[in-house]
Coordinates of C-alpha atoms in Angstrom, one line a residue:
Chain A
M1 CA 165.8 -280.0 -144.6
E2 CA 168.9 -279.1 -146.6
S3 CA 167.1 -278.6 -149.9
Y4 CA 165.1 -275.6 -148.6
P5 CA 167.5 -272.6 -148.9
L6 CA 165.1 -270.1 -147.5
G7 CA 164.9 -271.9 -144.1
F8 CA 166.9 -269.3 -142.1
N9 CA 165.3 -267.1 -139.4
T10 CA 166.2 -264.1 -137.3
T11 CA 165.4 -263.3 -133.7
T12 CA 162.1 -261.8 -132.7
K13 CA 163.6 -260.0 -129.8
G14 CA 163.3 -256.5 -131.2
Y15 CA 159.7 -256.9 -132.2
I16 CA 157.5 -253.9 -131.3
Y17 CA 154.6 -256.2 -130.3
K18 CA 154.4 -259.9 -129.9
A19 CA 151.0 -261.2 -128.9
K20 CA 150.9 -264.1 -126.4
K21 CA 149.9 -267.4 -128.0
G22 CA 146.2 -267.9 -128.4
L23 CA 143.2 -265.9 -129.6
S24 CA 140.9 -263.7 -127.5
E25 CA 138.5 -260.8 -127.8
K26 CA 141.0 -258.7 -125.9
L27 CA 143.7 -259.4 -128.5
V28 CA 141.3 -258.5 -131.4
R29 CA 140.6 -255.2 -129.7
E30 CA 144.3 -254.6 -129.1
I31 CA 145.2 -255.2 -132.7
S32 CA 142.5 -252.7 -133.8
Q33 CA 143.7 -250.2 -131.3
I34 CA 147.4 -250.5 -132.3
K35 CA 146.3 -249.9 -135.9
N36 CA 144.2 -247.0 -134.8
E37 CA 141.3 -248.3 -136.9
P38 CA 137.9 -246.8 -137.6
K39 CA 135.0 -248.1 -135.4
W40 CA 133.4 -250.1 -138.2
M41 CA 136.5 -252.2 -138.7
L42 CA 136.6 -253.1 -135.0
A43 CA 132.9 -254.0 -135.1
L44 CA 133.6 -256.2 -138.2
R45 CA 136.5 -257.9 -136.5
L46 CA 134.5 -258.7 -133.4
A47 CA 131.5 -260.0 -135.4
A48 CA 134.0 -262.2 -137.4
L49 CA 135.5 -263.5 -134.2
K50 CA 132.1 -264.6 -132.9
Q51 CA 131.4 -266.3 -136.2
Y52 CA 134.8 -268.0 -136.1
E53 CA 134.2 -269.4 -132.7
S54 CA 130.8 -270.7 -133.7
M55 CA 132.0 -272.6 -136.8
P56 CA 133.4 -276.1 -136.8
I57 CA 136.7 -277.0 -138.3
P58 CA 136.1 -278.1 -141.9
L59 CA 135.9 -281.9 -142.1
W60 CA 136.2 -282.3 -145.8
G61 CA 139.5 -282.0 -147.7
A62 CA 142.8 -282.2 -145.8
D63 CA 143.0 -283.3 -142.2
L64 CA 143.3 -280.2 -140.0
T65 CA 142.8 -281.9 -136.6
D66 CA 146.5 -281.6 -135.8
I67 CA 146.5 -277.8 -135.7
N68 CA 147.0 -276.6 -132.2
W69 CA 145.1 -273.3 -132.5
D70 CA 146.1 -272.2 -129.0
N71 CA 149.8 -272.5 -129.8
I72 CA 149.9 -269.7 -132.4
H73 CA 150.9 -266.1 -132.1
Y74 CA 148.0 -264.3 -133.8
Y75 CA 149.8 -260.9 -134.1
L76 CA 153.5 -260.1 -134.5
K77 CA 154.6 -256.6 -135.2
P78 CA 158.3 -256.6 -136.1
V79 CA 159.0 -252.9 -136.8
D80 CA 157.3 -249.6 -136.0
R81 CA 156.3 -248.5 -139.5
V82 CA 156.3 -249.1 -143.3
Y83 CA 159.6 -248.1 -144.9
K84 CA 159.9 -246.6 -148.3
S85 CA 163.5 -247.4 -149.1
W86 CA 165.4 -250.5 -148.3
E87 CA 168.3 -248.5 -146.6
E88 CA 165.9 -247.5 -143.8
V89 CA 164.7 -251.1 -143.1
P90 CA 166.3 -252.5 -140.0
D91 CA 169.3 -254.7 -140.8
N92 CA 167.9 -258.0 -139.5
V93 CA 164.8 -257.7 -141.6
R94 CA 166.4 -256.2 -144.7
K95 CA 169.0 -259.1 -144.8
V96 CA 166.2 -261.6 -145.1
F97 CA 164.6 -259.9 -148.1
E98 CA 168.0 -259.4 -149.7
A99 CA 168.7 -263.1 -149.3
I100 CA 165.4 -263.8 -151.0
G101 CA 166.3 -261.3 -153.7
V102 CA 163.4 -258.9 -153.4
P103 CA 165.2 -255.5 -153.6
E104 CA 167.2 -256.8 -156.7
A105 CA 164.1 -257.8 -158.6
E106 CA 162.5 -254.5 -157.8
K107 CA 165.3 -252.6 -159.6
E108 CA 165.0 -254.8 -162.6
M109 CA 161.5 -255.4 -163.5
L110 CA 158.7 -254.4 -161.1
A111 CA 156.3 -251.5 -161.0
G112 CA 155.9 -251.7 -157.2
V113 CA 156.9 -253.9 -154.3
G114 CA 155.5 -254.7 -150.9
G115 CA 157.2 -256.8 -148.3
Q116 CA 155.4 -258.4 -145.3
Y117 CA 157.3 -259.8 -142.3
D118 CA 155.1 -261.8 -139.9
S119 CA 152.0 -259.7 -139.3
E120 CA 153.1 -256.3 -140.7
V121 CA 154.1 -254.9 -144.1
I122 CA 157.6 -253.5 -143.5
Y123 CA 158.3 -252.0 -147.0
H124 CA 156.4 -250.5 -149.8
S125 CA 157.2 -248.7 -153.0
L126 CA 155.5 -247.8 -156.3
K127 CA 156.9 -246.2 -159.4
K128 CA 156.3 -242.5 -159.4
T129 CA 154.8 -242.5 -162.9
L130 CA 152.1 -244.9 -161.7
A131 CA 151.4 -243.0 -158.5
K132 CA 150.9 -239.8 -160.6
V133 CA 148.1 -241.3 -162.7
G134 CA 146.3 -242.5 -159.6
V135 CA 147.5 -246.1 -159.2
V136 CA 147.4 -247.0 -155.5
F137 CA 149.6 -249.8 -154.1
L138 CA 149.8 -249.8 -150.3
S139 CA 149.7 -252.2 -147.4
M140 CA 146.0 -253.0 -146.5
D141 CA 146.5 -251.1 -143.2
E142 CA 147.6 -247.9 -145.0
G143 CA 144.9 -248.4 -147.6
L144 CA 142.3 -248.3 -144.9
K145 CA 143.8 -245.1 -143.5
Q146 CA 144.1 -243.3 -146.8
Y147 CA 141.2 -244.6 -148.8
P148 CA 138.5 -245.5 -146.2
D149 CA 135.7 -245.0 -148.7
I150 CA 137.0 -247.5 -151.3
V151 CA 138.0 -250.0 -148.6
S152 CA 134.7 -249.9 -146.8
K153 CA 132.8 -250.3 -150.1
Y154 CA 134.5 -253.6 -151.0
F155 CA 136.1 -255.0 -147.8
G156 CA 134.4 -258.3 -146.8
K157 CA 131.9 -258.0 -149.7
I158 CA 133.5 -260.5 -152.0
V159 CA 134.5 -262.9 -149.2
P160 CA 132.2 -262.2 -146.3
Y161 CA 133.4 -263.4 -142.9
G162 CA 130.7 -266.0 -142.7
D163 CA 132.0 -267.7 -145.9
N164 CA 134.2 -270.2 -144.0
K165 CA 135.9 -270.6 -140.7
L166 CA 139.3 -269.5 -141.9
A167 CA 137.8 -266.4 -143.6
A168 CA 136.2 -265.5 -140.3
L169 CA 139.5 -266.0 -138.5
N170 CA 141.3 -263.8 -141.1
T171 CA 138.6 -261.0 -140.8
A172 CA 139.0 -261.1 -137.0
V173 CA 142.8 -260.8 -136.8
W174 CA 143.8 -259.6 -140.3
S175 CA 147.0 -257.5 -140.6
G176 CA 149.0 -256.5 -143.6
G177 CA 148.4 -257.6 -147.2
S178 CA 148.0 -255.3 -150.2
F179 CA 145.6 -252.7 -151.2
V180 CA 145.7 -252.1 -155.0
Y181 CA 143.5 -249.6 -156.9
I182 CA 143.8 -249.1 -160.6
P183 CA 141.9 -246.2 -162.0
R184 CA 139.7 -246.3 -165.1
G185 CA 141.6 -247.0 -168.3
I186 CA 145.1 -247.4 -166.7
K187 CA 147.1 -250.3 -167.9
V188 CA 150.0 -251.2 -165.5
D189 CA 152.6 -253.0 -167.7
L190 CA 155.0 -254.3 -165.2
P191 CA 153.9 -256.5 -162.3
L192 CA 153.2 -255.3 -158.8
Q193 CA 154.8 -257.7 -156.4
A194 CA 154.2 -258.6 -152.8
Y195 CA 156.5 -260.9 -150.8
F196 CA 155.2 -262.6 -147.7
R197 CA 157.7 -263.9 -145.1
I198 CA 156.9 -265.7 -141.9
N199 CA 159.8 -265.3 -139.5
A200 CA 158.7 -266.2 -136.0
E201 CA 158.1 -269.7 -134.7
N202 CA 154.4 -270.7 -134.3
A203 CA 153.5 -267.6 -136.2
G204 CA 150.1 -266.9 -137.7
Q205 CA 150.0 -264.7 -140.8
F206 CA 146.7 -263.3 -141.7
E207 CA 147.2 -260.9 -144.6
R208 CA 144.3 -259.4 -146.3
T209 CA 144.4 -258.2 -149.9
L210 CA 141.9 -256.1 -151.9
I211 CA 142.4 -255.3 -155.6
V212 CA 140.0 -253.0 -157.4
A213 CA 140.5 -252.7 -161.2
E214 CA 138.2 -250.0 -162.6
E215 CA 136.7 -250.0 -166.1
G216 CA 139.2 -250.8 -168.9
S217 CA 142.2 -251.1 -166.6
S218 CA 144.7 -253.9 -166.3
V219 CA 147.2 -255.1 -163.7
H220 CA 149.3 -258.1 -162.9
Y221 CA 149.8 -258.8 -159.2
V222 CA 152.5 -261.3 -158.1
E223 CA 153.0 -262.8 -154.7
G224 CA 155.7 -265.0 -153.3
C225 CA 155.9 -266.7 -149.8
S226 CA 158.5 -268.4 -147.7
A227 CA 159.2 -269.2 -144.1
P228 CA 162.0 -270.5 -141.8
A229 CA 162.6 -274.2 -141.3
Y230 CA 161.0 -274.6 -137.9
S231 CA 159.9 -278.0 -136.7
S232 CA 156.6 -276.8 -135.2
A233 CA 153.6 -275.6 -137.1
S234 CA 152.8 -272.1 -138.3
L235 CA 149.5 -271.0 -139.9
H236 CA 148.9 -268.8 -142.9
A237 CA 145.3 -267.9 -143.5
A238 CA 144.9 -265.1 -146.0
V239 CA 141.9 -263.6 -147.7
V240 CA 142.1 -262.1 -151.1
E241 CA 139.3 -260.1 -152.7
V242 CA 139.5 -258.9 -156.3
V243 CA 137.0 -256.7 -158.2
V244 CA 137.3 -256.7 -161.9
K245 CA 135.1 -254.0 -163.5
K246 CA 133.8 -253.8 -167.0
K247 CA 136.5 -254.5 -169.7
A248 CA 139.2 -254.7 -167.1
K249 CA 141.8 -257.5 -166.8
V250 CA 143.5 -258.7 -163.6
R251 CA 146.1 -261.5 -163.4
Y252 CA 147.0 -262.7 -159.9
T253 CA 150.1 -265.0 -159.7
T254 CA 151.1 -266.9 -156.6
V255 CA 154.3 -268.9 -156.1
Q256 CA 153.8 -270.5 -152.7
N257 CA 156.9 -272.0 -151.2
W258 CA 156.2 -272.1 -147.4
Y259 CA 158.3 -274.4 -145.3
K260 CA 156.9 -277.9 -144.8
T261 CA 155.4 -277.1 -141.4
V262 CA 153.1 -274.3 -142.5
Y263 CA 149.4 -274.8 -142.8
N264 CA 148.3 -272.8 -145.8
L265 CA 144.5 -272.2 -145.7
V266 CA 143.6 -269.4 -148.1
T267 CA 140.4 -267.9 -149.5
K268 CA 140.7 -266.1 -152.8
R269 CA 137.8 -264.8 -154.9
A270 CA 137.2 -262.4 -157.7
L271 CA 134.1 -260.7 -158.9
V272 CA 134.3 -260.4 -162.7
G273 CA 132.2 -257.9 -164.6
E274 CA 131.0 -257.5 -168.2
D275 CA 133.6 -258.3 -170.9
S276 CA 136.4 -258.5 -168.3
T277 CA 139.0 -261.2 -167.5
M278 CA 140.3 -262.6 -164.3
E279 CA 143.3 -265.0 -164.4
W280 CA 144.6 -266.9 -161.4
V281 CA 148.0 -268.4 -161.8
D282 CA 148.6 -270.5 -158.7
C283 CA 151.7 -272.5 -158.0
N284 CA 151.8 -274.5 -154.8
L285 CA 155.1 -276.2 -153.9
G286 CA 155.6 -275.6 -150.2
S287 CA 153.6 -276.0 -147.0
K288 CA 152.5 -279.0 -145.0
I289 CA 148.9 -278.7 -146.0
T290 CA 147.4 -276.3 -148.5
M291 CA 143.7 -275.9 -149.0
K292 CA 143.0 -273.2 -151.6
Y293 CA 140.4 -272.9 -154.3
P294 CA 140.6 -269.5 -156.0
S295 CA 137.2 -268.5 -157.5
C296 CA 135.8 -266.3 -160.1
I297 CA 132.2 -265.1 -159.9
L298 CA 131.4 -264.3 -163.5
Q299 CA 128.6 -261.9 -163.0
G300 CA 128.9 -259.7 -166.1
E301 CA 128.0 -260.8 -169.6
R302 CA 130.9 -262.4 -171.5
A303 CA 133.1 -262.3 -168.4
H304 CA 136.0 -264.8 -168.6
G305 CA 137.7 -266.6 -165.7
E306 CA 140.8 -268.6 -166.0
M307 CA 142.9 -270.7 -163.7
L308 CA 146.4 -272.1 -164.3
S309 CA 147.7 -274.2 -161.5
I310 CA 150.7 -276.3 -160.5
A311 CA 150.8 -278.4 -157.4
V312 CA 153.8 -280.4 -156.3
A313 CA 153.5 -282.6 -153.1
G314 CA 156.6 -284.2 -151.7
E315 CA 157.2 -286.1 -148.5
S316 CA 154.6 -285.3 -145.8
Q317 CA 152.9 -282.7 -147.9
Q318 CA 149.3 -282.5 -149.1
Q319 CA 148.2 -280.1 -151.7
D320 CA 144.4 -279.9 -151.8
A321 CA 144.0 -277.2 -154.4
G322 CA 141.7 -276.3 -157.3
A323 CA 139.4 -273.6 -158.5
K324 CA 135.8 -272.5 -158.6
M325 CA 134.1 -270.9 -161.6
I326 CA 130.6 -269.6 -160.9
H327 CA 128.8 -268.5 -164.1
L328 CA 125.9 -266.2 -163.4
A329 CA 125.6 -264.2 -166.7
P330 CA 125.0 -265.2 -170.3
N331 CA 128.0 -266.1 -172.6
T332 CA 130.5 -266.2 -169.8
T333 CA 133.4 -268.5 -170.3
S334 CA 135.9 -270.2 -168.0
K335 CA 138.9 -272.5 -168.3
I336 CA 140.9 -274.4 -165.7
T337 CA 144.2 -276.1 -166.4
S338 CA 145.6 -278.0 -163.4
K339 CA 148.9 -279.9 -163.3
S340 CA 150.0 -281.8 -160.3
I341 CA 152.9 -284.0 -159.3
S342 CA 153.1 -286.2 -156.3
T343 CA 156.3 -287.8 -155.1
N344 CA 158.0 -289.4 -152.0
G345 CA 154.7 -290.1 -150.4
G346 CA 153.1 -286.7 -151.1
R347 CA 149.4 -286.3 -151.9
T348 CA 147.8 -284.0 -154.4
S349 CA 144.1 -283.4 -154.8
Y350 CA 142.4 -281.4 -157.4
R351 CA 139.1 -280.1 -156.0
G352 CA 137.1 -277.8 -158.2
Q353 CA 133.6 -276.7 -159.0
I354 CA 132.0 -275.4 -162.2
K355 CA 128.6 -273.9 -161.6
I356 CA 126.6 -272.6 -164.5
A357 CA 123.5 -271.0 -163.1
A358 CA 120.1 -271.0 -164.9
T359 CA 120.7 -267.4 -165.9
A360 CA 124.1 -268.1 -167.6
N361 CA 122.7 -269.0 -171.0
E362 CA 125.2 -270.3 -173.5
A363 CA 128.0 -270.3 -171.0
R364 CA 131.0 -272.4 -171.7
S365 CA 133.6 -274.0 -169.5
K366 CA 136.6 -276.3 -169.9
V367 CA 138.5 -278.1 -167.2
V368 CA 141.7 -280.1 -167.8
C369 CA 143.5 -281.8 -164.9
D370 CA 146.7 -283.8 -165.4
A371 CA 148.5 -285.6 -162.6
L372 CA 151.8 -287.4 -162.5
I373 CA 152.5 -289.9 -159.7
L374 CA 156.2 -290.6 -159.5
D375 CA 156.3 -293.5 -157.0
S376 CA 154.1 -296.1 -155.3
L377 CA 154.1 -294.2 -152.0
S378 CA 152.3 -291.2 -153.4
R379 CA 148.7 -290.5 -154.1
S380 CA 146.6 -288.3 -156.4
D381 CA 142.9 -287.5 -156.4
T382 CA 140.5 -285.6 -158.6
Y383 CA 137.3 -284.3 -157.2
P384 CA 135.4 -282.1 -159.7
N385 CA 131.9 -281.0 -159.2
N386 CA 130.2 -279.7 -162.4
Q387 CA 126.7 -278.2 -162.0
I388 CA 125.1 -277.3 -165.2
L389 CA 121.8 -275.7 -164.5
T390 CA 120.9 -274.4 -167.9
G391 CA 120.3 -276.7 -170.9
D392 CA 122.2 -274.5 -173.4
A393 CA 125.5 -274.4 -171.6
T394 CA 128.6 -276.4 -172.6
L395 CA 131.0 -278.1 -170.4
E396 CA 134.1 -280.2 -171.1
H397 CA 136.1 -281.8 -168.4
E398 CA 139.0 -284.2 -168.6
A399 CA 141.5 -285.6 -166.1
Y400 CA 144.4 -287.9 -166.6
V401 CA 146.5 -289.6 -163.9
S402 CA 149.5 -291.7 -164.7
R403 CA 153.2 -292.1 -164.1
I404 CA 155.9 -290.9 -166.5
S405 CA 155.5 -292.8 -169.7
E406 CA 157.9 -295.6 -170.2
E407 CA 158.0 -294.9 -174.0
Q408 CA 159.1 -291.3 -173.5
M409 CA 161.7 -292.4 -171.0
L410 CA 163.0 -295.1 -173.3
Y411 CA 163.1 -292.6 -176.2
L412 CA 165.2 -290.1 -174.3
M413 CA 167.5 -292.6 -172.7
S414 CA 168.2 -294.3 -176.0
R415 CA 169.5 -290.9 -177.0
G416 CA 172.1 -291.1 -174.2
L417 CA 170.3 -289.2 -171.4
T418 CA 170.4 -290.6 -167.9
T419 CA 167.2 -291.6 -166.1
K420 CA 167.3 -288.4 -164.1
E421 CA 167.9 -286.1 -167.1
A422 CA 165.1 -287.8 -169.0
E423 CA 162.7 -287.6 -166.2
G424 CA 163.6 -283.9 -165.7
I425 CA 162.9 -283.1 -169.3
I426 CA 159.5 -284.9 -169.2
I427 CA 158.5 -283.1 -166.0
R428 CA 159.5 -279.7 -167.4
G429 CA 157.5 -280.4 -170.5
F430 CA 154.5 -281.4 -168.4
L431 CA 154.6 -278.1 -166.5
E432 CA 155.7 -275.9 -169.4
P433 CA 152.2 -274.6 -170.4
I434 CA 151.9 -272.9 -167.0
I435 CA 155.6 -272.1 -166.3
Q436 CA 155.7 -270.1 -169.5
E437 CA 153.0 -267.8 -168.1
L438 CA 155.1 -266.8 -165.1
P439 CA 157.3 -263.8 -164.9
M440 CA 160.8 -264.7 -165.9
E441 CA 162.5 -264.9 -162.5
Y442 CA 159.6 -266.9 -161.0
A443 CA 159.8 -269.3 -163.9
V444 CA 163.5 -269.9 -163.2
E445 CA 162.7 -270.3 -159.5
L446 CA 159.9 -272.7 -160.1
N447 CA 162.0 -274.9 -162.3
R448 CA 164.7 -275.0 -159.6
L449 CA 162.1 -275.8 -156.9
V450 CA 160.5 -278.6 -158.9
K451 CA 164.0 -280.1 -159.6
M452 CA 164.8 -280.0 -155.9
E453 CA 161.5 -281.7 -155.0
M454 CA 162.3 -284.4 -157.5
I455 CA 165.7 -285.4 -156.1
G456 CA 165.7 -289.0 -155.3
S457 CA 162.2 -289.5 -156.5
V458 CA 163.1 -291.6 -159.6
G459 CA 162.4 -295.2 -159.0
Chain B
M1 CA 136.2 -308.9 -172.1
K2 CA 132.8 -308.7 -170.4
K3 CA 130.5 -305.9 -171.5
V4 CA 127.5 -304.9 -169.5
I5 CA 124.8 -302.5 -170.7
E6 CA 122.4 -301.0 -168.3
K7 CA 119.4 -298.8 -169.3
Y8 CA 117.6 -296.3 -167.1
S9 CA 114.6 -294.5 -168.5
E10 CA 112.4 -293.4 -165.6
P11 CA 113.2 -291.0 -162.8
G12 CA 115.0 -292.8 -159.9
E13 CA 118.2 -293.4 -158.1
W14 CA 120.8 -296.2 -158.9
E15 CA 124.2 -297.3 -157.8
A16 CA 126.4 -299.6 -159.8
M17 CA 129.5 -301.2 -158.4
L18 CA 132.2 -302.6 -160.6
S19 CA 134.7 -304.5 -158.6
F20 CA 138.1 -305.6 -159.9
E21 CA 139.1 -308.4 -157.6
R22 CA 140.9 -310.9 -159.7
I23 CA 144.2 -310.3 -161.5
G24 CA 143.4 -309.9 -165.2
D25 CA 139.8 -308.7 -164.7
D26 CA 138.7 -306.8 -167.8
K27 CA 135.3 -305.1 -167.7
E28 CA 133.4 -302.7 -169.9
W29 CA 130.3 -301.0 -168.6
L30 CA 127.8 -298.8 -170.5
G31 CA 125.0 -296.9 -168.8
V32 CA 122.3 -295.4 -170.9
L33 CA 120.3 -292.8 -169.1
D34 CA 117.3 -291.6 -171.0
A35 CA 116.0 -288.7 -169.0
R36 CA 113.5 -287.3 -171.5
E37 CA 110.7 -287.6 -168.9
P38 CA 110.6 -284.8 -166.4
G39 CA 111.9 -285.7 -162.9
K40 CA 115.0 -286.5 -160.9
Y41 CA 117.6 -289.1 -162.0
K42 CA 120.7 -290.0 -160.0
L43 CA 123.2 -292.5 -161.1
T44 CA 126.4 -293.5 -159.3
I45 CA 129.0 -295.8 -160.8
I46 CA 132.0 -296.9 -158.9
A47 CA 135.0 -298.8 -160.4
D48 CA 137.0 -300.3 -157.5
H49 CA 140.4 -301.7 -158.5
K50 CA 141.7 -303.9 -155.7
V51 CA 144.3 -306.0 -157.4
E52 CA 146.9 -305.4 -160.0
N53 CA 146.7 -305.9 -163.7
T54 CA 143.0 -305.0 -164.3
K55 CA 141.3 -303.0 -167.0
G56 CA 138.1 -301.2 -167.1
K57 CA 136.1 -298.9 -169.4
I58 CA 133.0 -297.1 -168.1
T59 CA 130.7 -295.0 -170.3
V60 CA 127.6 -293.1 -169.4
R61 CA 125.5 -291.6 -172.1
A62 CA 122.6 -289.4 -171.0
V63 CA 120.0 -287.3 -172.6
V64 CA 118.2 -284.8 -170.5
G65 CA 114.8 -283.3 -171.5
K66 CA 112.5 -280.6 -170.4
N67 CA 112.4 -280.3 -166.6
A68 CA 114.6 -283.3 -166.1
H69 CA 117.4 -283.1 -163.6
V70 CA 120.3 -285.5 -163.7
I71 CA 123.1 -286.2 -161.3
I72 CA 125.8 -288.6 -162.4
K73 CA 128.7 -289.5 -160.2
G74 CA 131.5 -291.8 -161.5
I75 CA 134.4 -292.9 -159.4
I76 CA 137.6 -294.7 -160.3
R77 CA 139.3 -295.9 -157.2
I78 CA 142.7 -297.6 -157.5
R79 CA 143.9 -299.0 -154.2
K80 CA 147.4 -299.3 -152.9
G81 CA 149.2 -302.1 -154.7
A82 CA 146.7 -302.3 -157.6
Q83 CA 149.5 -301.5 -160.1
K84 CA 149.2 -301.8 -163.9
T85 CA 145.6 -300.7 -163.7
N86 CA 144.0 -299.1 -166.7
N87 CA 140.6 -297.4 -166.6
Y88 CA 138.8 -294.7 -168.5
L89 CA 135.5 -293.2 -167.4
E90 CA 133.4 -291.2 -169.8
L91 CA 130.3 -289.2 -168.9
R92 CA 128.5 -287.7 -171.9
V93 CA 125.4 -285.6 -171.4
L94 CA 123.1 -284.2 -174.1
M95 CA 120.9 -281.4 -173.0
L96 CA 117.6 -281.1 -175.0
D97 CA 116.1 -278.2 -173.4
K98 CA 117.0 -275.0 -171.5
T99 CA 115.2 -276.2 -168.4
A100 CA 117.3 -279.4 -168.3
T101 CA 120.0 -279.5 -165.6
A102 CA 123.0 -281.8 -165.1
I103 CA 125.5 -282.4 -162.4
A104 CA 128.5 -284.4 -163.4
E105 CA 131.1 -285.6 -160.8
P106 CA 133.8 -287.8 -162.2
E107 CA 136.3 -288.6 -159.5
L108 CA 139.6 -290.2 -159.3
E109 CA 141.2 -291.7 -156.2
I110 CA 144.6 -293.1 -157.1
E111 CA 146.9 -294.7 -154.6
A112 CA 149.2 -296.6 -157.0
N113 CA 151.6 -295.1 -159.5
D114 CA 152.0 -297.5 -162.3
V115 CA 148.5 -296.9 -163.7
K116 CA 146.6 -295.1 -166.3
A117 CA 143.4 -293.6 -165.0
S118 CA 141.5 -290.9 -166.8
H119 CA 138.0 -289.5 -167.2
G120 CA 136.2 -287.1 -169.4
A121 CA 132.9 -285.4 -169.0
T122 CA 131.0 -283.4 -171.6
I123 CA 127.7 -281.6 -171.4
G124 CA 126.4 -280.0 -174.5
Q125 CA 123.6 -279.7 -177.0
I126 CA 122.6 -281.4 -180.3
D127 CA 124.8 -280.3 -183.1
K128 CA 122.9 -277.6 -185.1
I129 CA 124.4 -278.8 -188.4
Q130 CA 123.0 -282.3 -187.9
M131 CA 119.6 -280.8 -187.1
L132 CA 119.7 -278.6 -190.2
Y133 CA 120.7 -281.6 -192.3
L134 CA 117.7 -283.6 -191.2
T135 CA 115.1 -280.9 -191.2
S136 CA 116.2 -279.8 -194.7
R137 CA 115.3 -283.4 -195.7
G138 CA 111.8 -282.9 -194.5
L139 CA 111.9 -284.1 -191.0
T140 CA 110.2 -282.0 -188.3
E141 CA 112.3 -280.6 -185.5
T142 CA 110.9 -283.3 -183.1
Q143 CA 111.5 -286.1 -185.6
A144 CA 115.0 -284.9 -186.3
Q145 CA 115.8 -284.6 -182.6
E146 CA 114.4 -288.1 -182.0
E147 CA 116.5 -289.6 -184.7
I148 CA 119.7 -288.0 -183.4
V149 CA 119.0 -288.9 -179.8
N150 CA 118.2 -292.5 -180.7
G151 CA 121.3 -292.8 -182.8
W152 CA 123.4 -291.3 -180.1
L153 CA 122.0 -293.5 -177.3
N154 CA 122.5 -296.4 -179.7
V155 CA 119.1 -297.9 -178.8

């Protein structure tokens, strides 16, 4: 596909470890051994593997029956360690990250950067001033080595391995991902960024991320993803756990641009404490199939959960995305804003849940879903589930599906714009409320991606 | 335009199907769900647009009282080729008591592009200012609530 500029790959010849295709208990033990993990982690992996094998493939949502689970490399270790400067990173890997622009962005405007290549994190850095005050930003593997107490306290507690089949799979074979710890009262002004790259063909990437924000702290974590243009399928099944303590604030931004053969099946969940805020900003543009519903469990009084999401589905793509807000405490609030565009036969689905438990007195929630369908081949669905289990809670939900308004097009074209220009302006305006929340270079990138996706879509 | 009003005021389970099969079909449907009696109420309404150039408007108004549990599912389905469809589905639920629960599932399944399909769902309580107005004019809380609910259900 010529409009996917990140579609290059490099050889996997020099990889330190390349697991044979397929999943087995032997492999799980091997991964744990290579990583030199504590016993409890191996035990957890093995229990999760059993759970995974006993669970059926989900039958709701997107169709996953085409995935050939035995044709995937579950563990691929490209280099021998995590590098701290880009000069040390082996040429073939560094060039990929340079082409994506990661080292450059780091110099300009980031507080810390992690880079993952297939199964392992190959680069990590954090500004010295932040390290000094106790901020931790490491690969999950390093985090487990250096901070075993914090990791064992939270790992698998927010997303237990029995949660769903893919979470079980991730827990069994997880590798890489980020470990972020923000001490009490520390506000990290610049974003921490992680970049995930799949390089090998038929790769499985199972990164695991844990973010703990202590009382009164704040952090913005940004992740980007891409993969080479292979014709056969790869699998990305991540688990992200976030703990937002009292009066803390965490924003988690994702710009997902996997190649169109990647299955992206991700579980993300945050535990939100008293007077604290969790914000998910989730942009799904790539992948063959995405199933992802980031959640907030609002368990402290006055906790606030927010989701801003963009989904764009082009030819042969299905974006089945949404959010879940679980209100458990009084006066909790949540808001979901979802924008989706389907074009060239793509399908977008908003699937979300608002649950206001009987204990969440006077909780409030608002959900707005807007969808544009650009041609007659494409499809858009909205599947919200709103469960209000206390009589004094308030819910507002609205959804709107349409094509680009003729009136708006006519107005712009009568001012001399071509069809394409007019459509571009309308689409940018449609996505603007979310794009403006993105860090600058991601906003530019997103505008570019959306434009690319729209080429030839105007009928 | 054909307008249908359905009333449901005892616990139970109902399904209503609104089929748009002829070009130019224009239908309005109002469901009034009076769940002031304790119990379980489940209402499903489906608008199925099979041909082009049809128009629908679906409204459900519900009041949910003490120990009453309501599930309302509303689906707008626009099939391939059913272009120039216009439908709006509105689910409005008034909760009268803390023990009332409501599950609202408004769904859209859209396979055509030249359409307007939207839905709104609200779940909330009686406006306190309206209550204050009526009680300050001598109505008891119960009477005031009754007046507001009746007005709102339009019965």
